[in-house]
Tab-separated table of C-alpha atoms and ligand atoms in Angstrom:
chain	number	residue	atom	x	y	z
A	1	MET	CA	37.408	76.614	73.461
A	2	ILE	CA	38.116	72.957	74.641
A	3	SER	CA	40.724	72.054	77.276
A	4	VAL	CA	43.982	70.370	76.254
A	5	GLU	CA	42.672	67.035	77.798
A	6	GLU	CA	39.581	67.173	75.718
A	7	ALA	CA	41.391	68.077	72.526
A	8	LEU	CA	43.691	65.022	73.231
A	9	GLU	CA	40.824	62.802	73.850
A	10	ARG	CA	39.055	63.768	70.715
A	11	ILE	CA	42.155	63.110	68.596
A	12	LEU	CA	42.918	59.900	70.122
A	13	ALA	CA	39.366	58.827	69.860
A	14	PHE	CA	39.653	59.037	66.102
A	15	VAL	CA	43.209	57.467	65.447
A	16	ILE	CA	43.656	53.815	65.669
A	17	ARG	CA	46.609	51.511	65.780
A	18	LEU	CA	47.972	50.477	62.387
A	19	GLU	CA	48.054	46.957	61.121
A	20	PRO	CA	50.954	44.609	61.574
A	21	GLU	CA	53.812	44.318	58.853
A	22	ARG	CA	56.937	42.151	58.556
A	23	GLN	CA	59.910	44.444	59.149
A	24	PRO	CA	63.521	43.511	58.616
A	25	LEU	CA	65.342	43.343	61.827
A	26	PRO	CA	67.266	46.422	62.214
A	27	ASP	CA	64.653	48.648	60.827
A	28	ALA	CA	62.094	47.419	63.500
A	29	LEU	CA	63.872	49.363	66.223
A	30	GLY	CA	61.453	51.216	68.168
A	31	GLN	CA	58.406	49.521	66.602
A	32	VAL	CA	55.932	47.491	68.673
A	33	LEU	CA	55.826	43.656	68.551
A	34	ALA	CA	52.381	42.594	67.339
A	35	GLU	CA	52.900	38.811	68.301
A	36	ASP	CA	54.852	37.090	70.857
A	37	ALA	CA	58.332	36.004	69.823
A	38	VAL	CA	59.197	32.392	70.644
A	39	ALA	CA	62.636	30.874	70.706
A	40	GLY	CA	63.005	28.123	68.114
A	41	PHE	CA	66.079	26.714	69.864
A	42	ASP	CA	68.283	27.181	73.025
A	43	ILE	CA	70.500	29.989	73.595
A	44	PRO	CA	73.446	29.200	73.854
A	45	PRO	CA	72.643	26.386	71.268
A	46	PHE	CA	75.435	24.102	72.747
A	47	ASP	CA	77.504	23.880	76.029
A	48	ASN	CA	80.583	26.118	75.195
A	49	THR	CA	83.594	27.600	77.033
A	50	ALA	CA	83.486	31.096	78.642
A	51	MET	CA	87.216	31.341	78.522
A	52	ASP	CA	90.397	30.782	76.662
A	53	GLY	CA	92.098	27.679	78.367
A	54	TYR	CA	92.011	23.997	78.619
A	55	ALA	CA	88.963	21.809	78.594
A	56	VAL	CA	89.552	19.122	81.246
A	57	ARG	CA	87.878	16.504	83.387
A	58	ALA	CA	87.422	18.241	86.606
A	59	ALA	CA	88.134	15.110	88.529
A	60	ASP	CA	91.774	14.917	87.041
A	61	THR	CA	92.447	18.441	88.637
A	62	VAL	CA	91.480	17.895	92.266
A	63	ASP	CA	95.148	17.675	93.574
A	64	ALA	CA	96.430	20.693	91.313
A	65	SER	CA	98.212	23.536	93.207
A	66	ASP	CA	100.910	26.188	92.260
A	67	SER	CA	103.638	23.894	93.854
A	68	ASN	CA	102.292	20.600	92.592
A	69	PRO	CA	100.909	20.958	89.083
A	70	VAL	CA	98.830	18.336	87.694
A	71	ARG	CA	100.306	17.510	84.279
A	72	LEU	CA	97.691	16.623	81.489
A	73	GLN	CA	98.382	15.506	77.997
A	74	ILE	CA	97.388	18.004	75.337
A	75	SER	CA	95.248	16.144	72.974
A	76	GLY	CA	94.225	18.827	70.541
A	77	GLU	CA	93.137	22.441	70.065
A	78	LEU	CA	89.603	23.919	69.204
A	79	ALA	CA	88.738	27.185	67.890
A	80	ALA	CA	85.231	28.766	68.274
A	81	GLY	CA	83.182	27.654	65.256
A	82	TYR	CA	84.515	24.204	65.133
A	83	LEU	CA	83.541	20.777	66.677
A	84	TYR	CA	86.245	18.469	68.372
A	85	GLU	CA	85.997	15.104	66.916
A	86	GLY	CA	87.434	13.051	69.626
A	87	GLU	CA	86.824	12.648	73.348
A	88	VAL	CA	88.830	14.119	76.252
A	89	ALA	CA	90.156	10.975	78.004
A	90	ALA	CA	91.160	10.916	81.714
A	91	GLY	CA	94.665	12.724	82.058
A	92	ALA	CA	94.062	14.715	78.752
A	93	ALA	CA	93.077	18.343	78.077
A	94	VAL	CA	92.112	20.133	74.908
A	95	ARG	CA	93.356	23.753	74.386
A	96	ILE	CA	90.188	25.643	73.668
A	97	MET	CA	89.059	29.099	72.730
A	98	THR	CA	86.023	31.119	74.032
A	99	GLY	CA	82.953	30.221	72.401
A	100	ALA	CA	84.120	26.832	71.065
A	101	PRO	CA	81.764	23.791	71.864
A	102	MET	CA	82.809	21.669	74.936
A	103	PRO	CA	84.554	18.630	73.561
A	104	ARG	CA	83.003	15.401	74.720
A	105	GLY	CA	84.389	14.038	78.003
A	106	ALA	CA	85.376	17.386	79.380
A	107	ASP	CA	83.397	19.098	81.976
A	108	ALA	CA	85.372	22.075	83.088
A	109	VAL	CA	87.591	24.883	81.396
A	110	VAL	CA	90.848	25.786	83.166
A	111	PRO	CA	91.831	29.441	81.951
A	112	PHE	CA	95.335	29.744	80.611
A	113	GLU	CA	96.190	32.042	83.738
A	114	GLU	CA	95.633	28.849	85.884
A	115	THR	CA	98.089	26.684	83.870
A	116	ASP	CA	101.922	26.941	83.361
A	117	GLU	CA	101.450	27.622	79.736
A	118	GLN	CA	103.793	30.683	79.153
A	119	VAL	CA	103.034	32.150	75.621
A	120	ALA	CA	99.809	31.327	73.667
A	121	SER	CA	101.198	29.119	70.713
A	122	SER	CA	100.373	30.752	67.423
A	123	GLU	CA	101.231	27.643	65.325
A	124	HIS	CA	98.159	25.687	66.357
A	125	ARG	CA	95.501	26.135	63.702
A	126	HIS	CA	91.754	26.337	64.124
A	127	GLY	CA	90.445	22.909	64.970
A	128	LYS	CA	93.528	21.043	63.921
A	129	PHE	CA	94.220	18.100	66.081
A	130	GLN	CA	97.957	18.190	67.276
A	131	LYS	CA	99.299	14.704	67.363
A	132	GLY	CA	102.012	14.026	70.048
A	133	ALA	CA	101.340	17.271	71.855
A	134	GLU	CA	102.982	18.428	74.808
A	135	THR	CA	101.689	18.433	78.222
A	136	VAL	CA	100.332	21.442	80.308
A	137	GLY	CA	100.489	21.876	84.063
A	138	ILE	CA	97.277	22.693	85.845
A	139	LEU	CA	97.954	24.860	88.938
A	140	LYS	CA	94.419	25.119	90.320
A	141	ALA	CA	91.644	22.527	90.882
A	142	ALA	CA	88.676	23.162	88.722
A	143	LYS	CA	85.165	22.654	89.763
A	144	GLN	CA	82.784	20.745	87.611
A	145	GLY	CA	81.128	23.129	85.265
A	146	ALA	CA	83.693	25.883	85.709
A	147	ASN	CA	83.725	28.315	82.840
A	148	VAL	CA	81.257	26.355	80.978
A	149	ARG	CA	78.347	28.186	79.502
A	150	ASN	CA	75.566	25.614	79.397
A	151	ALA	CA	73.060	25.172	76.406
A	152	GLY	CA	69.869	27.007	77.021
A	153	GLU	CA	71.142	28.945	80.052
A	154	ASP	CA	69.951	32.142	78.610
A	155	VAL	CA	67.028	31.132	76.602
A	156	ARG	CA	65.168	27.827	76.341
A	157	GLN	CA	63.586	26.647	73.103
A	158	GLY	CA	59.863	27.294	73.211
A	159	ASP	CA	60.179	30.149	75.698
A	160	VAL	CA	58.254	33.292	74.908
A	161	ILE	CA	61.170	35.593	74.952
A	162	MET	CA	59.300	38.904	74.038
A	163	ARG	CA	55.612	39.573	74.440
A	164	ALA	CA	53.342	41.229	71.893
A	165	GLY	CA	53.424	44.914	72.842
A	166	THR	CA	57.073	45.271	73.510
A	167	THR	CA	58.699	48.322	72.142
A	168	LEU	CA	61.829	46.914	70.525
A	169	ASN	CA	65.066	48.448	71.796
A	170	ALA	CA	68.621	47.590	70.645
A	171	ALA	CA	69.077	44.633	73.190
A	172	GLN	CA	65.748	43.143	71.976
A	173	ILE	CA	66.688	43.423	68.456
A	174	GLY	CA	69.918	41.707	69.358
A	175	VAL	CA	68.040	38.877	71.179
A	176	LEU	CA	65.880	38.380	68.060
A	177	ALA	CA	68.838	38.132	65.816
A	178	SER	CA	70.323	35.586	68.108
A	179	LEU	CA	67.442	33.508	67.587
A	180	GLY	CA	67.671	33.838	63.970
A	181	TYR	CA	64.763	36.120	63.282
A	182	ALA	CA	65.411	38.079	59.987
A	183	GLU	CA	62.132	39.901	60.511
A	184	ALA	CA	59.905	41.004	63.213
A	185	THR	CA	56.076	41.308	63.269
A	186	VAL	CA	55.397	44.896	64.385
A	187	TYR	CA	52.756	47.579	63.894
A	188	ARG	CA	53.279	49.489	60.950
A	189	ARG	CA	54.782	53.083	61.189
A	190	PRO	CA	52.411	55.830	60.067
A	191	ALA	CA	53.146	57.646	56.937
A	192	VAL	CA	52.617	61.344	58.004
A	193	ALA	CA	52.106	63.998	55.232
A	194	ILE	CA	53.460	67.315	56.164
A	195	LEU	CA	52.203	70.595	54.504
A	196	SER	CA	53.077	74.190	55.199
A	197	THR	CA	50.905	76.905	54.111
A	198	GLY	CA	51.606	80.599	53.615
A	199	ASP	CA	52.319	82.969	50.715
A	200	GLU	CA	55.240	84.171	52.888
A	201	LEU	CA	56.975	80.903	52.739
A	202	LEU	CA	60.078	79.854	50.852
A	203	GLU	CA	61.627	76.509	50.344
A	204	ILE	CA	65.149	76.395	51.899
A	205	GLY	CA	67.514	76.654	49.094
A	206	ALA	CA	65.646	79.450	47.324
A	207	PRO	CA	67.242	82.833	47.678
A	208	ILE	CA	65.659	84.855	50.323
A	209	ALA	CA	63.405	87.588	49.198
A	210	PRO	CA	61.637	90.746	50.720
A	211	GLY	CA	58.665	89.861	52.786
A	212	LYS	CA	59.370	86.076	52.721
A	213	ILE	CA	60.622	83.603	55.318
A	214	TYR	CA	61.882	80.081	55.081
A	215	ASP	CA	59.547	77.278	55.933
A	216	SER	CA	60.925	76.095	59.169
A	217	ASN	CA	57.882	74.287	60.548
A	218	ALA	CA	58.185	71.597	57.978
A	219	TYR	CA	61.546	70.672	59.168
A	220	SER	CA	60.906	70.924	62.855
A	221	VAL	CA	57.600	68.874	62.604
A	222	ALA	CA	59.078	66.410	60.228
A	223	SER	CA	61.854	65.804	62.916
A	224	MET	CA	59.460	65.416	65.651
A	225	VAL	CA	57.479	62.911	63.481
A	226	ARG	CA	60.564	60.849	62.977
A	227	GLU	CA	61.597	61.049	66.630
A	228	ALA	CA	58.262	59.812	67.522
A	229	GLY	CA	58.492	56.860	65.136
A	230	GLY	CA	56.362	58.044	62.078
A	231	ILE	CA	57.449	58.318	58.590
A	232	PRO	CA	57.515	61.927	57.523
A	233	LYS	CA	56.642	62.889	53.950
A	234	ARG	CA	57.057	66.628	53.213
A	235	LEU	CA	54.643	67.855	50.775
A	236	GLY	CA	56.181	71.218	50.544
A	237	ILE	CA	54.375	74.699	50.566
A	238	ALA	CA	50.763	75.612	49.659
A	239	SER	CA	49.977	79.204	48.987
A	240	ASP	CA	46.952	80.695	50.830
A	241	THR	CA	44.374	79.905	48.293
A	242	VAL	CA	41.556	77.312	48.699
A	243	GLU	CA	42.563	75.965	45.312
A	244	ALA	CA	46.247	75.662	46.064
A	245	LEU	CA	45.586	74.042	49.340
A	246	THR	CA	43.033	71.692	47.976
A	247	ALA	CA	45.376	70.490	45.279
A	248	LYS	CA	48.162	69.871	47.729
A	249	LEU	CA	45.913	68.070	50.158
A	250	HIS	CA	44.976	65.537	47.383
A	251	GLU	CA	48.627	64.581	47.353
A	252	ALA	CA	48.229	63.780	51.157
A	253	LEU	CA	45.311	61.615	51.138
A	254	ASP	CA	47.243	58.200	51.059
A	255	ALA	CA	49.044	59.196	54.302
A	256	ASP	CA	47.861	57.853	57.582
A	257	LEU	CA	47.947	61.157	59.116
A	258	VAL	CA	48.058	64.814	57.662
A	259	ILE	CA	49.691	67.793	59.338
A	260	THR	CA	49.390	71.128	58.153
A	261	SER	CA	50.949	74.414	59.612
A	262	ALA	CA	49.571	77.627	59.677
A	263	GLY	CA	46.370	79.069	58.066
A	264	VAL	CA	44.030	78.279	61.201
A	265	SER	CA	43.898	81.632	62.834
A	266	ARG	CA	41.261	84.226	62.102
A	267	GLY	CA	43.206	86.020	59.542
A	268	ASP	CA	41.564	86.664	56.196
A	269	TYR	CA	43.836	84.259	54.337
A	270	ASP	CA	43.655	81.380	56.792
A	271	VAL	CA	42.016	79.192	54.626
A	272	VAL	CA	42.930	75.805	56.132
A	273	LYS	CA	39.557	75.707	58.000
A	274	ASP	CA	37.557	76.455	54.829
A	275	VAL	CA	39.333	73.521	52.866
A	276	LEU	CA	38.857	71.205	55.903
A	277	ALA	CA	35.232	72.104	56.042
A	278	LYS	CA	34.752	71.481	52.235
A	279	GLU	CA	36.835	68.301	51.936
A	280	GLY	CA	35.964	66.659	55.306
A	281	GLU	CA	34.809	67.627	58.707
A	282	ILE	CA	36.123	69.945	61.426
A	283	ASP	CA	36.115	68.518	64.885
A	284	PHE	CA	37.605	71.464	66.833
A	285	TRP	CA	39.690	74.406	66.072
A	286	THR	CA	40.792	76.110	69.209
A	287	VAL	CA	42.371	74.825	72.565
A	288	ARG	CA	42.742	76.551	75.775
A	289	MET	CA	46.432	76.678	75.679
A	290	LYS	CA	49.338	79.061	75.113
A	291	PRO	CA	51.135	78.915	72.796
A	292	GLY	CA	48.950	76.914	70.399
A	293	LYS	CA	45.420	78.171	70.727
A	294	PRO	CA	44.564	78.068	67.123
A	295	LEU	CA	44.942	74.228	66.695
A	296	ALA	CA	42.510	72.430	64.376
A	297	PHE	CA	41.559	68.732	64.276
A	298	GLY	CA	39.285	67.133	61.600
A	299	THR	CA	39.334	64.317	59.131
A	300	PHE	CA	39.589	64.450	55.221
A	301	ARG	CA	37.432	62.067	53.080
A	302	ALA	CA	39.647	59.966	50.810
A	303	GLY	CA	37.354	57.597	49.025
A	304	ASN	CA	35.745	55.663	51.636
A	305	ARG	CA	38.530	56.369	54.154
A	306	ARG	CA	38.857	59.328	56.506
A	307	VAL	CA	42.376	60.596	57.136
A	308	PRO	CA	42.923	62.465	60.469
A	309	HIS	CA	44.207	66.054	59.979
A	310	ILE	CA	45.873	67.919	62.740
A	311	GLY	CA	46.196	71.662	61.628
A	312	LEU	CA	49.047	73.235	63.660
A	313	PRO	CA	49.407	76.944	64.224
A	314	GLY	CA	51.752	78.776	61.990
A	315	ASN	CA	53.875	80.278	64.653
A	316	PRO	CA	57.013	78.061	64.922
A	317	VAL	CA	56.955	77.548	68.693
A	318	SER	CA	53.199	76.911	68.627
A	319	SER	CA	53.496	74.333	65.943
A	320	MET	CA	56.173	72.480	67.870
A	321	ILE	CA	54.433	72.508	71.193
A	322	THR	CA	51.137	71.476	69.834
A	323	PHE	CA	52.847	68.707	68.014
A	324	GLU	CA	54.569	67.764	71.144
A	325	LEU	CA	51.334	67.465	72.954
A	326	PHE	CA	48.960	66.065	70.388
A	327	GLY	CA	50.932	64.892	67.334
A	328	ARG	CA	53.307	62.513	69.386
A	329	ALA	CA	50.379	60.991	71.162
A	330	ALA	CA	48.563	60.303	67.864
A	331	ILE	CA	51.716	58.722	66.249
A	332	TYR	CA	52.307	56.588	69.427
A	333	LYS	CA	48.651	55.277	69.329
A	334	MET	CA	49.247	54.329	65.640
A	335	LEU	CA	52.360	52.465	66.524
A	336	GLY	CA	50.621	50.516	69.245
A	337	LYS	CA	53.017	52.273	71.616
A	338	SER	CA	52.053	53.385	75.072
A	339	GLY	CA	53.874	55.823	77.368
A	340	TRP	CA	53.817	58.876	75.070
A	341	GLN	CA	53.486	61.019	78.379
A	342	ARG	CA	56.608	62.921	79.078
A	343	GLN	CA	58.274	62.480	82.534
A	344	GLN	CA	57.210	65.148	84.848
A	345	VAL	CA	59.048	66.791	87.681
A	346	GLN	CA	58.431	69.484	90.268
A	347	ALA	CA	60.907	72.369	89.992
A	348	ILE	CA	61.533	75.762	91.636
A	349	ALA	CA	60.581	78.512	89.176
A	350	GLU	CA	63.253	81.044	88.699
A	351	ASP	CA	61.381	83.617	86.611
A	352	ARG	CA	57.998	85.328	86.770
A	353	ILE	CA	55.358	83.933	84.314
A	354	LEU	CA	52.174	85.509	83.805
A	355	ASN	CA	49.047	83.963	82.488
A	356	THR	CA	46.806	86.851	81.349
A	357	ASP	CA	43.715	85.005	79.900
A	358	GLY	CA	43.065	81.702	81.798
A	359	ARG	CA	44.748	79.357	79.207
A	360	ARG	CA	47.135	76.607	80.123
A	361	VAL	CA	50.660	77.933	79.356
A	362	TYR	CA	53.537	76.006	78.269
A	363	ALA	CA	56.875	78.035	78.883
A	364	ARG	CA	59.991	77.041	77.492
A	365	ALA	CA	62.492	76.336	80.230
A	366	ILE	CA	65.929	75.218	81.063
A	367	LEU	CA	65.855	72.661	83.981
A	368	THR	CA	69.031	72.224	86.106
A	369	GLU	CA	69.452	70.293	89.372
A	370	GLN	CA	71.091	72.244	92.322
A	371	ASP	CA	71.375	70.912	95.717
A	372	GLY	CA	69.035	67.859	94.962
A	373	ARG	CA	66.311	70.105	93.592
A	374	TYR	CA	65.199	71.001	90.015
A	375	HIS	CA	65.112	74.631	89.180
A	376	ALA	CA	63.372	75.954	85.887
A	377	SER	CA	64.469	79.196	84.214
A	378	LEU	CA	63.001	80.604	81.082
A	379	THR	CA	64.970	80.229	77.955
A	380	GLY	CA	64.280	83.902	77.175
A	381	PRO	CA	61.482	85.916	75.576
A	382	GLN	CA	58.369	83.629	75.162
A	383	GLY	CA	56.974	85.000	71.911
A	384	SER	CA	55.546	82.059	69.887
A	385	GLY	CA	57.640	83.187	66.872
A	386	ILE	CA	60.983	82.983	68.857
A	387	LEU	CA	62.092	79.486	67.732
A	388	THR	CA	65.500	79.714	69.335
A	389	SER	CA	63.836	79.889	72.702
A	390	MET	CA	62.602	76.537	71.922
A	391	ALA	CA	65.949	75.162	70.730
A	392	LEU	CA	67.391	76.008	74.172
A	393	ALA	CA	64.712	74.223	76.003
A	394	ASN	CA	65.085	70.904	77.933
A	395	ALA	CA	61.618	71.386	79.561
A	396	LEU	CA	58.290	73.012	79.396
A	397	ILE	CA	56.845	74.650	82.569
A	398	VAL	CA	53.182	74.033	82.805
A	399	VAL	CA	51.143	76.985	84.210
A	400	PRO	CA	47.567	75.789	84.911
A	401	GLU	CA	44.645	77.566	83.552
A	402	ASP	CA	43.525	78.988	87.035
A	403	VAL	CA	46.917	80.386	88.039
A	404	ALA	CA	47.366	83.893	86.983
A	405	ALA	CA	51.083	84.367	87.888
A	406	ILE	CA	54.087	82.171	88.839
A	407	GLU	CA	56.548	84.134	90.870
A	408	PRO	CA	60.211	83.203	91.450
A	409	GLY	CA	60.465	80.704	94.175
A	410	ASP	CA	57.091	78.988	93.407
A	411	GLU	CA	57.009	75.296	92.796
A	412	VAL	CA	55.993	74.433	89.156
A	413	THR	CA	55.384	71.309	87.290
A	414	CYS	CA	57.658	70.670	84.349
A	415	LEU	CA	57.411	68.259	81.315
A	416	LEU	CA	60.773	66.860	80.388
A	417	LEU	CA	61.474	67.195	76.581
A	418	GLY	CA	63.438	64.219	75.293
B	501	AMP	P1	49.412	81.797	60.456
B	501	AMP	O1	48.941	80.867	61.348
B	501	AMP	O2	49.316	81.633	58.961
B	501	AMP	O3	48.709	83.203	60.825
B	501	AMP	O4	50.899	82.243	60.829
B	501	AMP	C1	51.487	82.601	62.035
B	501	AMP	C2	52.844	83.043	62.077
B	501	AMP	O5	53.660	81.892	61.699
B	501	AMP	C3	53.231	83.917	60.871
B	501	AMP	O6	54.058	84.897	61.296
B	501	AMP	C4	53.792	83.070	59.787
B	501	AMP	O7	54.638	83.806	58.909
B	501	AMP	C5	54.548	82.089	60.570
B	501	AMP	N1	54.649	80.828	59.820
B	501	AMP	C6	53.625	80.175	59.301
B	501	AMP	N2	53.908	79.161	58.744
B	501	AMP	C7	55.342	78.972	58.959
B	501	AMP	C8	56.244	78.032	58.636
B	501	AMP	N3	56.068	76.964	57.970
B	501	AMP	N4	57.725	78.369	58.889
B	501	AMP	C9	58.017	79.427	59.740
B	501	AMP	N5	57.070	80.216	60.013
B	501	AMP	C10	55.795	80.081	59.609
B	502	MG	MG1	49.348	82.607	57.264
C-alpha cells in the first residue's frame, strides 16, 4: 500500500499540462493564460472627465468662491461617447458628462455641486452645441487636472498587463475586454470521461427497483470536475462484466482523463482492475488512507496515446474524498494551474476519532470559529456510504497514519473544502 503523497506523485508524474487554445473571453474564466497579454492602446484611451460638471480652464477659476462666483460663458454641452468640435476659450465652459473626452483648451472639471446650476437641464442633447448659451457661476477654484482622468493612467500601450500563468478571474476578464481582446490564449480544459460501474446502479429518472440504488457518484464527481475546471462527460453506467466495461471504456478514450467509480475492491465482481490490466497498465490500486483505500491509477492505450485513468472507490464518500485529493490535482495540472492544495488550519477537535489500522484518516467535519480559535466537530457517522455526512462538511480533519486516536480537545489539522 502506498502513501497519499506517493499516489499523488505518481498520478502527477503522468498527467501533463494541455495545449493552449483560443477561448472566447467570458468562457476563459478560471483558465490559465498561456501567453503574456499586452495592451494595444492606453486605458483610458483619451483624457476624460470623472464627473458631471463643467470643463473649464483652471486659471479662470482661481478667484471663485461662494460669495463671489466666477461667471463663465457656457459654450456647449458634451455627453460621453462624443467629441467636442471647438475649443474652450478663456472665460468659457463646456457642460460635460462623466466619461466624455476633455474638450481642447479645458484642463479641469468643476462638478455641478460646485456651480450655481440649480437643476440639470434636460433639453440639452448629446453632443449638441448650444449657441447663445447662458452662463454658469463657478463657486470654487479648480486645480489644474481636477476631475480629469488622464489617457493611460490605468494602462499604458505596450504594457504587459497580465503574465502567462495567470488564472483569469472576473476582474482580469474585464481588463482584457477593456483592451478589446475578444479571446484569450489559455490552456485547454481537460475533457473528463466519467463512468460508473455496478449492476446495482440505476440512472436517475428510472423507477427505483428492489436491490438497486441510483448512481450518485457520477453526479458528485462530475460536479467536482466542473468545480476544478474540467469538462465532465458522463458516460453512464457499465455493468460488472469485462465486456460491458470494455465497451464503455472505448467510448472514453478520446477524453484527457478517465474516471471510473467502483469495481476496484476485492469483491468477485470488481472487474475494473481486470479491464485496466487488459487494456492498459495498472500503476497502483491501494492507498494508505481512509476512506478511499481501493483507489486505482493506471493508463489506457488509445492508439498511440495513453489516457490516464483514476479508478475511484465505489462508496460515495470515498469517491468524493479521493477525487478531492487526486482528481482535482490532476485537473489543475492539465489546466496549467498551481495552488490545488486546500488551505489548512489548526483546530480543536470536538469529538473522538479512532484510527484503527494505521491509514491516514480524512474525517468529515464542520469547522466553526469560537473566541478566535477553530473548532472541528464531526458531521455525524463516518461510514463511507453516508453521503449526507459529506454534504454537511466544510472541512476534512486529517488524522496522520501514526496517530491511533484523536481525543476531544486535541489539536488537529483540517483541510478547508471550497
Ligand atoms: P464497490 O466499489 O463496487 O465494491 O462498491 C462499493 C459501494 O459503493 C457499494 O455499496 C456500491 O453499491 C456503492 N456504489 C458503487 N458505485 C456507486 C455509485 N455510482 N453511486 C452510488 N453508490 C455506488
Ligand atoms: Mg461493485
